[in-house]
XYZ file of N, CA, C and O in Angstrom:
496
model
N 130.654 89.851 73.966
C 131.611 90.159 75.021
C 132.067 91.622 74.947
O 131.882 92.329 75.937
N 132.665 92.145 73.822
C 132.855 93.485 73.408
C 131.549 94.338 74.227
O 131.721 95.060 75.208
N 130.421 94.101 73.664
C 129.925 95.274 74.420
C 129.287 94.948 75.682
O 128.465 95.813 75.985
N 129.367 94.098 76.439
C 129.137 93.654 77.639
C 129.481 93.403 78.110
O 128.715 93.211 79.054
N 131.012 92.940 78.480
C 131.933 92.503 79.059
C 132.743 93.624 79.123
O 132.745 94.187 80.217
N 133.559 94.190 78.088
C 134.652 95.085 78.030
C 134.560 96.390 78.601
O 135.502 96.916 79.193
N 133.242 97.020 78.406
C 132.589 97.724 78.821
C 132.974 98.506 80.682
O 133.311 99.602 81.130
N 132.589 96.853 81.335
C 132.148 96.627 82.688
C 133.499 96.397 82.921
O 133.689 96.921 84.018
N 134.606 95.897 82.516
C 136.068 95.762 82.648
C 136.210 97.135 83.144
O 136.371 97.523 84.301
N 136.100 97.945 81.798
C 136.818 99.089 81.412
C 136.386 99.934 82.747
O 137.328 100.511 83.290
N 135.253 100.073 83.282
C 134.635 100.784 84.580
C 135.277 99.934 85.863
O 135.672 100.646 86.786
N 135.368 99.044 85.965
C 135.898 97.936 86.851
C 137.708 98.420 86.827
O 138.249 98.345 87.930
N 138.457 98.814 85.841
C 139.615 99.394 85.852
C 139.641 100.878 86.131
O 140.465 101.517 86.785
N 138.648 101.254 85.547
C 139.125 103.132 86.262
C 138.539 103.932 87.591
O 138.954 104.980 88.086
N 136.967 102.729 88.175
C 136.980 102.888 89.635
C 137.178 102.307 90.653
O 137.222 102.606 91.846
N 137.321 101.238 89.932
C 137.967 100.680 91.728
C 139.204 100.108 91.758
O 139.453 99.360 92.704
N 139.837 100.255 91.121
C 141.598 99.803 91.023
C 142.116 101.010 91.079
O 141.911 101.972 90.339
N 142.723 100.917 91.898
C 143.623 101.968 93.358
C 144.838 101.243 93.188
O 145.143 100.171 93.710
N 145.585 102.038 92.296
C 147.273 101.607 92.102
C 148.125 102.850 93.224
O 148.450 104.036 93.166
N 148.211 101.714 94.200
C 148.983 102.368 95.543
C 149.840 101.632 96.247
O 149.569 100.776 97.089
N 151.363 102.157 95.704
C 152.554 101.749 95.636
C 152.922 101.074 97.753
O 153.642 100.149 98.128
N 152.168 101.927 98.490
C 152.185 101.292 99.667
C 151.471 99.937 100.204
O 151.918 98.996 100.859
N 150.281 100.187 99.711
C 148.963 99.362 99.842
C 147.995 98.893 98.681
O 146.812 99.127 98.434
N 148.979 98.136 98.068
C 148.214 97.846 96.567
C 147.158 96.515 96.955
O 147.519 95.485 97.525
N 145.889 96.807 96.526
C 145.071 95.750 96.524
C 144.624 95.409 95.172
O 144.020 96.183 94.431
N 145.063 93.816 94.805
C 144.691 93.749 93.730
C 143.289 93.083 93.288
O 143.149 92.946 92.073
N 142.309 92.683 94.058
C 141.204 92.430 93.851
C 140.528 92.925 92.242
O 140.057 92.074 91.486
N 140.563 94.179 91.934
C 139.959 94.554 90.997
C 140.859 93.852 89.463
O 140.323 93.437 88.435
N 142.430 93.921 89.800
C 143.194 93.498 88.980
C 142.692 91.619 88.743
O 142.327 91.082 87.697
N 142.789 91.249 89.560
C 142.613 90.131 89.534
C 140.793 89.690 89.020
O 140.577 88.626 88.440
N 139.830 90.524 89.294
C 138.421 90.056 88.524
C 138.932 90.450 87.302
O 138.328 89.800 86.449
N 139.622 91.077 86.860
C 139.781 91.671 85.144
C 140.462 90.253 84.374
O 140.263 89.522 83.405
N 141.290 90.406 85.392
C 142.229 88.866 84.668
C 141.355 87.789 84.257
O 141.330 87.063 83.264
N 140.639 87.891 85.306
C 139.681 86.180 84.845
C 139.120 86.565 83.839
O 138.368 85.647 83.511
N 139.040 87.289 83.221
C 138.403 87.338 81.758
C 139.451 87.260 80.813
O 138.964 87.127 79.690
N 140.647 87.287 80.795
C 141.901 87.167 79.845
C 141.388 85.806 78.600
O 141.783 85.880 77.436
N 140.700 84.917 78.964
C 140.602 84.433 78.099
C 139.662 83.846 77.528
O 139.488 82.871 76.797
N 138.813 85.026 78.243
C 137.233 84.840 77.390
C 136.441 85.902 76.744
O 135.252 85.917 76.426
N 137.438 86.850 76.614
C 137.241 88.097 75.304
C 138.623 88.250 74.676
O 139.651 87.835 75.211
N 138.556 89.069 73.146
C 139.725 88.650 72.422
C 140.811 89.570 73.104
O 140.624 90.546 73.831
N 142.095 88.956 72.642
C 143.198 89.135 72.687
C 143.117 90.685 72.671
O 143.105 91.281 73.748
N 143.056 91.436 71.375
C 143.081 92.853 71.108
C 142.466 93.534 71.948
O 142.769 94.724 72.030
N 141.324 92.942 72.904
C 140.377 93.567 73.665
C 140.860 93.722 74.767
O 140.517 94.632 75.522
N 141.579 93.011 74.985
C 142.475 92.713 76.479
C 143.335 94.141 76.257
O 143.109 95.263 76.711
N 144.375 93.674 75.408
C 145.217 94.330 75.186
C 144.935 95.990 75.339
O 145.676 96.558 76.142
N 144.081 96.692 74.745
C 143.179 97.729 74.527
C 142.891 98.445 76.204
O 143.261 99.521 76.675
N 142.190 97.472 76.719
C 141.436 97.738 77.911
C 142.890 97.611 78.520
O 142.720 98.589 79.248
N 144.130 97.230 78.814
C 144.930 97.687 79.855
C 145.510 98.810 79.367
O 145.445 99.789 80.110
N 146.230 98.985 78.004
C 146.416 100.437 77.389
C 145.716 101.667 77.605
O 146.358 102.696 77.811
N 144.247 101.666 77.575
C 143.765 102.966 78.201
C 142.926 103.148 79.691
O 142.511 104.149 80.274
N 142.885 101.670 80.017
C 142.358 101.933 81.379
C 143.029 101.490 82.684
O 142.584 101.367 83.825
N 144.651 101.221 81.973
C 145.204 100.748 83.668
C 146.822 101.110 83.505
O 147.549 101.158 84.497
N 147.381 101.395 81.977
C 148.691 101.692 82.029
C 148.732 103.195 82.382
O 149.641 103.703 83.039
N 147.495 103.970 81.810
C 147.860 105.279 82.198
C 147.756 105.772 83.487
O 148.538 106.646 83.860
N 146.624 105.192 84.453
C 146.506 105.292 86.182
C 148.104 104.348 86.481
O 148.500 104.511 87.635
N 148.781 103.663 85.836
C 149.948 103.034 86.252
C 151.066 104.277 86.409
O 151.630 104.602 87.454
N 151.212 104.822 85.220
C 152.164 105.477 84.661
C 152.576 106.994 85.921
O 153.519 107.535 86.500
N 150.385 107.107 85.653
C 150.856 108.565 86.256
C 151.270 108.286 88.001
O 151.959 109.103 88.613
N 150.761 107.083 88.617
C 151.058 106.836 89.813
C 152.608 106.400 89.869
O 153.232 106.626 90.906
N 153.136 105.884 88.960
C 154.340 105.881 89.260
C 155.901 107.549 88.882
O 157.119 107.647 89.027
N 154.858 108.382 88.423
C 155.662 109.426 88.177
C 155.230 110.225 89.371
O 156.130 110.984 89.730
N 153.910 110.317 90.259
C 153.392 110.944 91.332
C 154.760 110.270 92.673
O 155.272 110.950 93.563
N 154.945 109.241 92.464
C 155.746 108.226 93.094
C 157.270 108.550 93.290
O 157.864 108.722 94.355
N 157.927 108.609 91.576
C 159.148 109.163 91.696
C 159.794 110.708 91.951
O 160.933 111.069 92.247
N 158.726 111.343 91.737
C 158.668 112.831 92.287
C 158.697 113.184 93.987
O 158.556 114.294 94.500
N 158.906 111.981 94.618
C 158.571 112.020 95.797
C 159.510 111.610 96.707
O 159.375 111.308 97.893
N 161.102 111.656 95.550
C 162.351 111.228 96.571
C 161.816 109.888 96.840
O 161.940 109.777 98.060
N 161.242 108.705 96.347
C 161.027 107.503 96.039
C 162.359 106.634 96.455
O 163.305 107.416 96.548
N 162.703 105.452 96.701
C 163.552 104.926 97.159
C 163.467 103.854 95.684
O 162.518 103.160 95.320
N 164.856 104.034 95.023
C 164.888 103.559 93.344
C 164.525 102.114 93.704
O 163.742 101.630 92.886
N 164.938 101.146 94.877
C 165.057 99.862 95.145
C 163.854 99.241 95.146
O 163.805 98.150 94.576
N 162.449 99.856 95.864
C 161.178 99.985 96.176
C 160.950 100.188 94.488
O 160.518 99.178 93.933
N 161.081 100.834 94.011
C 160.406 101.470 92.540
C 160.857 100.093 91.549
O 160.295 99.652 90.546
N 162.045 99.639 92.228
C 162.335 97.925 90.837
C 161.267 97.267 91.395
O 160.271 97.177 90.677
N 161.225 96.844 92.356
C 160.343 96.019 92.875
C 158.989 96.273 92.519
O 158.453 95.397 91.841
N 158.284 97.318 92.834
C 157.342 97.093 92.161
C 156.639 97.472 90.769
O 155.474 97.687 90.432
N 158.284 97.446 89.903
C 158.087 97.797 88.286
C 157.464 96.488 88.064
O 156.490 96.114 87.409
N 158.584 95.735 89.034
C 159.267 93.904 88.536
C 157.454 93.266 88.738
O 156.678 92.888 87.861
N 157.282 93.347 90.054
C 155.999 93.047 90.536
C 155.296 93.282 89.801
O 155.244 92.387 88.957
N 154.321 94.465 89.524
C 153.284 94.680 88.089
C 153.754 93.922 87.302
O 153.073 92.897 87.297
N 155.050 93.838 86.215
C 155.059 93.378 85.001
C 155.115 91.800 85.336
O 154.551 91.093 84.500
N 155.670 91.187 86.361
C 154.897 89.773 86.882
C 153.609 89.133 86.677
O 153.411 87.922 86.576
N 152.591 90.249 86.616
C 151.334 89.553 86.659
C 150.785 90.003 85.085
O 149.605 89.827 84.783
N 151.352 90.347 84.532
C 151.535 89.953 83.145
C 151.672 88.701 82.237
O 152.742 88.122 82.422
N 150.962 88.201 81.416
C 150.959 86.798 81.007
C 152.560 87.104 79.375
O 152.622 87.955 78.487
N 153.250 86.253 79.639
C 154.409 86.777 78.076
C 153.679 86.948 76.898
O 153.979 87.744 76.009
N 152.602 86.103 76.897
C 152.407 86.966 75.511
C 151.879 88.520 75.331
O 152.066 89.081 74.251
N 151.155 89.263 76.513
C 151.030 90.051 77.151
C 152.000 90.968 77.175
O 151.658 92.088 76.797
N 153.236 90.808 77.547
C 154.401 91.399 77.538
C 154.976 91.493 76.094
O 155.753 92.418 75.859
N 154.707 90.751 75.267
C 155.334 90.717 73.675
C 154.861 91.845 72.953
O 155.670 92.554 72.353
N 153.360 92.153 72.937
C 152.677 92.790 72.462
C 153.255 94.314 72.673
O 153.491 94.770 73.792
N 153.483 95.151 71.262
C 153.766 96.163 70.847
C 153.484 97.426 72.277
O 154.205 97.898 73.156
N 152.265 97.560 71.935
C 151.368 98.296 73.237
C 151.684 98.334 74.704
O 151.883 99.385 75.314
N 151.729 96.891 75.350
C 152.399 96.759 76.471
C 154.157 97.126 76.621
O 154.814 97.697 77.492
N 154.421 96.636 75.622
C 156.093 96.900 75.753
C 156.187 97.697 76.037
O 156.552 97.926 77.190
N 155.812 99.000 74.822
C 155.682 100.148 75.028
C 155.926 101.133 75.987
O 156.728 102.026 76.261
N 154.584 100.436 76.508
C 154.458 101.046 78.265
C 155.389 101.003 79.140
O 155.881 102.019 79.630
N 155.935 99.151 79.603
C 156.889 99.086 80.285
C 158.017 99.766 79.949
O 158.842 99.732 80.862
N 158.363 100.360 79.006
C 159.622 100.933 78.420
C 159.392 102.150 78.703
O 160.268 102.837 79.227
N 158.022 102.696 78.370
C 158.063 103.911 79.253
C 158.160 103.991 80.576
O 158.201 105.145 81.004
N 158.209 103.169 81.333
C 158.244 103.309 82.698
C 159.421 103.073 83.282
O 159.643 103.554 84.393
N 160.511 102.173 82.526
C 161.758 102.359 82.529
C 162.347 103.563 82.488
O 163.078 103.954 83.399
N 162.069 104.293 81.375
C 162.192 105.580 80.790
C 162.333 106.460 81.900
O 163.322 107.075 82.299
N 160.892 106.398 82.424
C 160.461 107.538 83.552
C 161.722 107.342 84.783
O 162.466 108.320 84.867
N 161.994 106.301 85.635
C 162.468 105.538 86.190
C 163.826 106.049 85.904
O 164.478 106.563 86.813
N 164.345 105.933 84.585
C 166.026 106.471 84.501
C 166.320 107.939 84.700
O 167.422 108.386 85.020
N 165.013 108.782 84.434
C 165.021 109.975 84.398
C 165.005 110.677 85.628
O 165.523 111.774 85.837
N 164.138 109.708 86.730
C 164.060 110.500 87.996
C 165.651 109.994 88.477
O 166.404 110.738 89.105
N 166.038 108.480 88.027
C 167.789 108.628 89.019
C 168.514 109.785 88.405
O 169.682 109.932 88.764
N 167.994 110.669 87.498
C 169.186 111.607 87.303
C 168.644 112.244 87.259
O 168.574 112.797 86.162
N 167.704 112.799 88.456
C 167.624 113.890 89.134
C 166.209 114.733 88.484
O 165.775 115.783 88.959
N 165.498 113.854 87.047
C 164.987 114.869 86.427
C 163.297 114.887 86.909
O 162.666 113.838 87.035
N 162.882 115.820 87.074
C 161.024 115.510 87.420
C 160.423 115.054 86.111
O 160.733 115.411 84.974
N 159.460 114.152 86.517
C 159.059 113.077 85.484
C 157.453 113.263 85.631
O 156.847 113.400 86.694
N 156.912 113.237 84.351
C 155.296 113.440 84.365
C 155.122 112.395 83.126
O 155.896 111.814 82.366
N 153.833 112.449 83.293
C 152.646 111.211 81.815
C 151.873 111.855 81.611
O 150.942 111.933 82.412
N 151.885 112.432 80.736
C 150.592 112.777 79.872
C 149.679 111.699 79.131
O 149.958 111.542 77.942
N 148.688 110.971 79.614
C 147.852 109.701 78.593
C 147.813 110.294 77.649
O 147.740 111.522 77.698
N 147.853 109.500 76.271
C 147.975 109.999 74.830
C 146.742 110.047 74.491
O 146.460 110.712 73.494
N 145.535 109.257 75.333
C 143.998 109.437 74.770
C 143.537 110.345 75.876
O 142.323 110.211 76.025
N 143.987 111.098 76.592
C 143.550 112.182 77.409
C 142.783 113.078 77.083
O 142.042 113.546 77.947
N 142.730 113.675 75.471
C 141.402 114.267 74.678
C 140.389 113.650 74.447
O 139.228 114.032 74.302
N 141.042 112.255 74.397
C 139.299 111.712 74.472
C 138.250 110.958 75.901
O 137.297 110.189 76.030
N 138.843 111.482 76.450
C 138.053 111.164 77.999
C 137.433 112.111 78.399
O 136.826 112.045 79.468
């Protein structure tokens, strides 16, 4: 599964999943899911950490830079982290993320411009 499956995920998350806060289609999100529980846990975990929190992150800082309406921005924090399974959400990595996006989120209500730098960005 690792090298045949995760692989085709991992390409399946960085071209055709279009995280667009107007017109989100989740098709691509949703073929990824159906594999949640037929490659491991860590693999899962992994493959949303570098191939869908950071296109998350930076679309939602492209987002709040944009005089964003904060009400619109809960909603679809709330929404994404919805289609999250809890154990999903428990995990170190994911938290993480969502906390950074909180983060980002408190920073633009007070006024501040907000960017993401991906932390594996040297290695892409």
């Amino acid at each position: 599964m690792s090298k045949n499956v995760v692989p085709k995920l991992e390409k399946l998350l960085d071209d055709e999943l279009v995280i667009n806060p107007s017109e989100q289609n989740l098709d691509a999100w949703m073929w990824t899911f159906d594999w949640y529980d037929l490659i491991s846990f860590t693999s899962f975990v992994n493959l949303l950490d570098k191939h869908f929190f950071n296109k998350w992150l930076q679309t939602l800082c492209i987002w709040l830079n944009s005089s964003a309406d904060p009400d619109e921005v809960s909603k679809w924090y709330i929404g994404w982290k919805s289609q999250f399974t809890e154990k999903l959400k428990q995990h170190p990595n994911i938290k993480s993320k969502f906390s950074q996006a909180l983060m980002l989120m408190s920073k633009s209500a007070d006024g501040i411009k907000v960017s993401y730098e991906p932390a594996n960005a040297v290695d892409k």
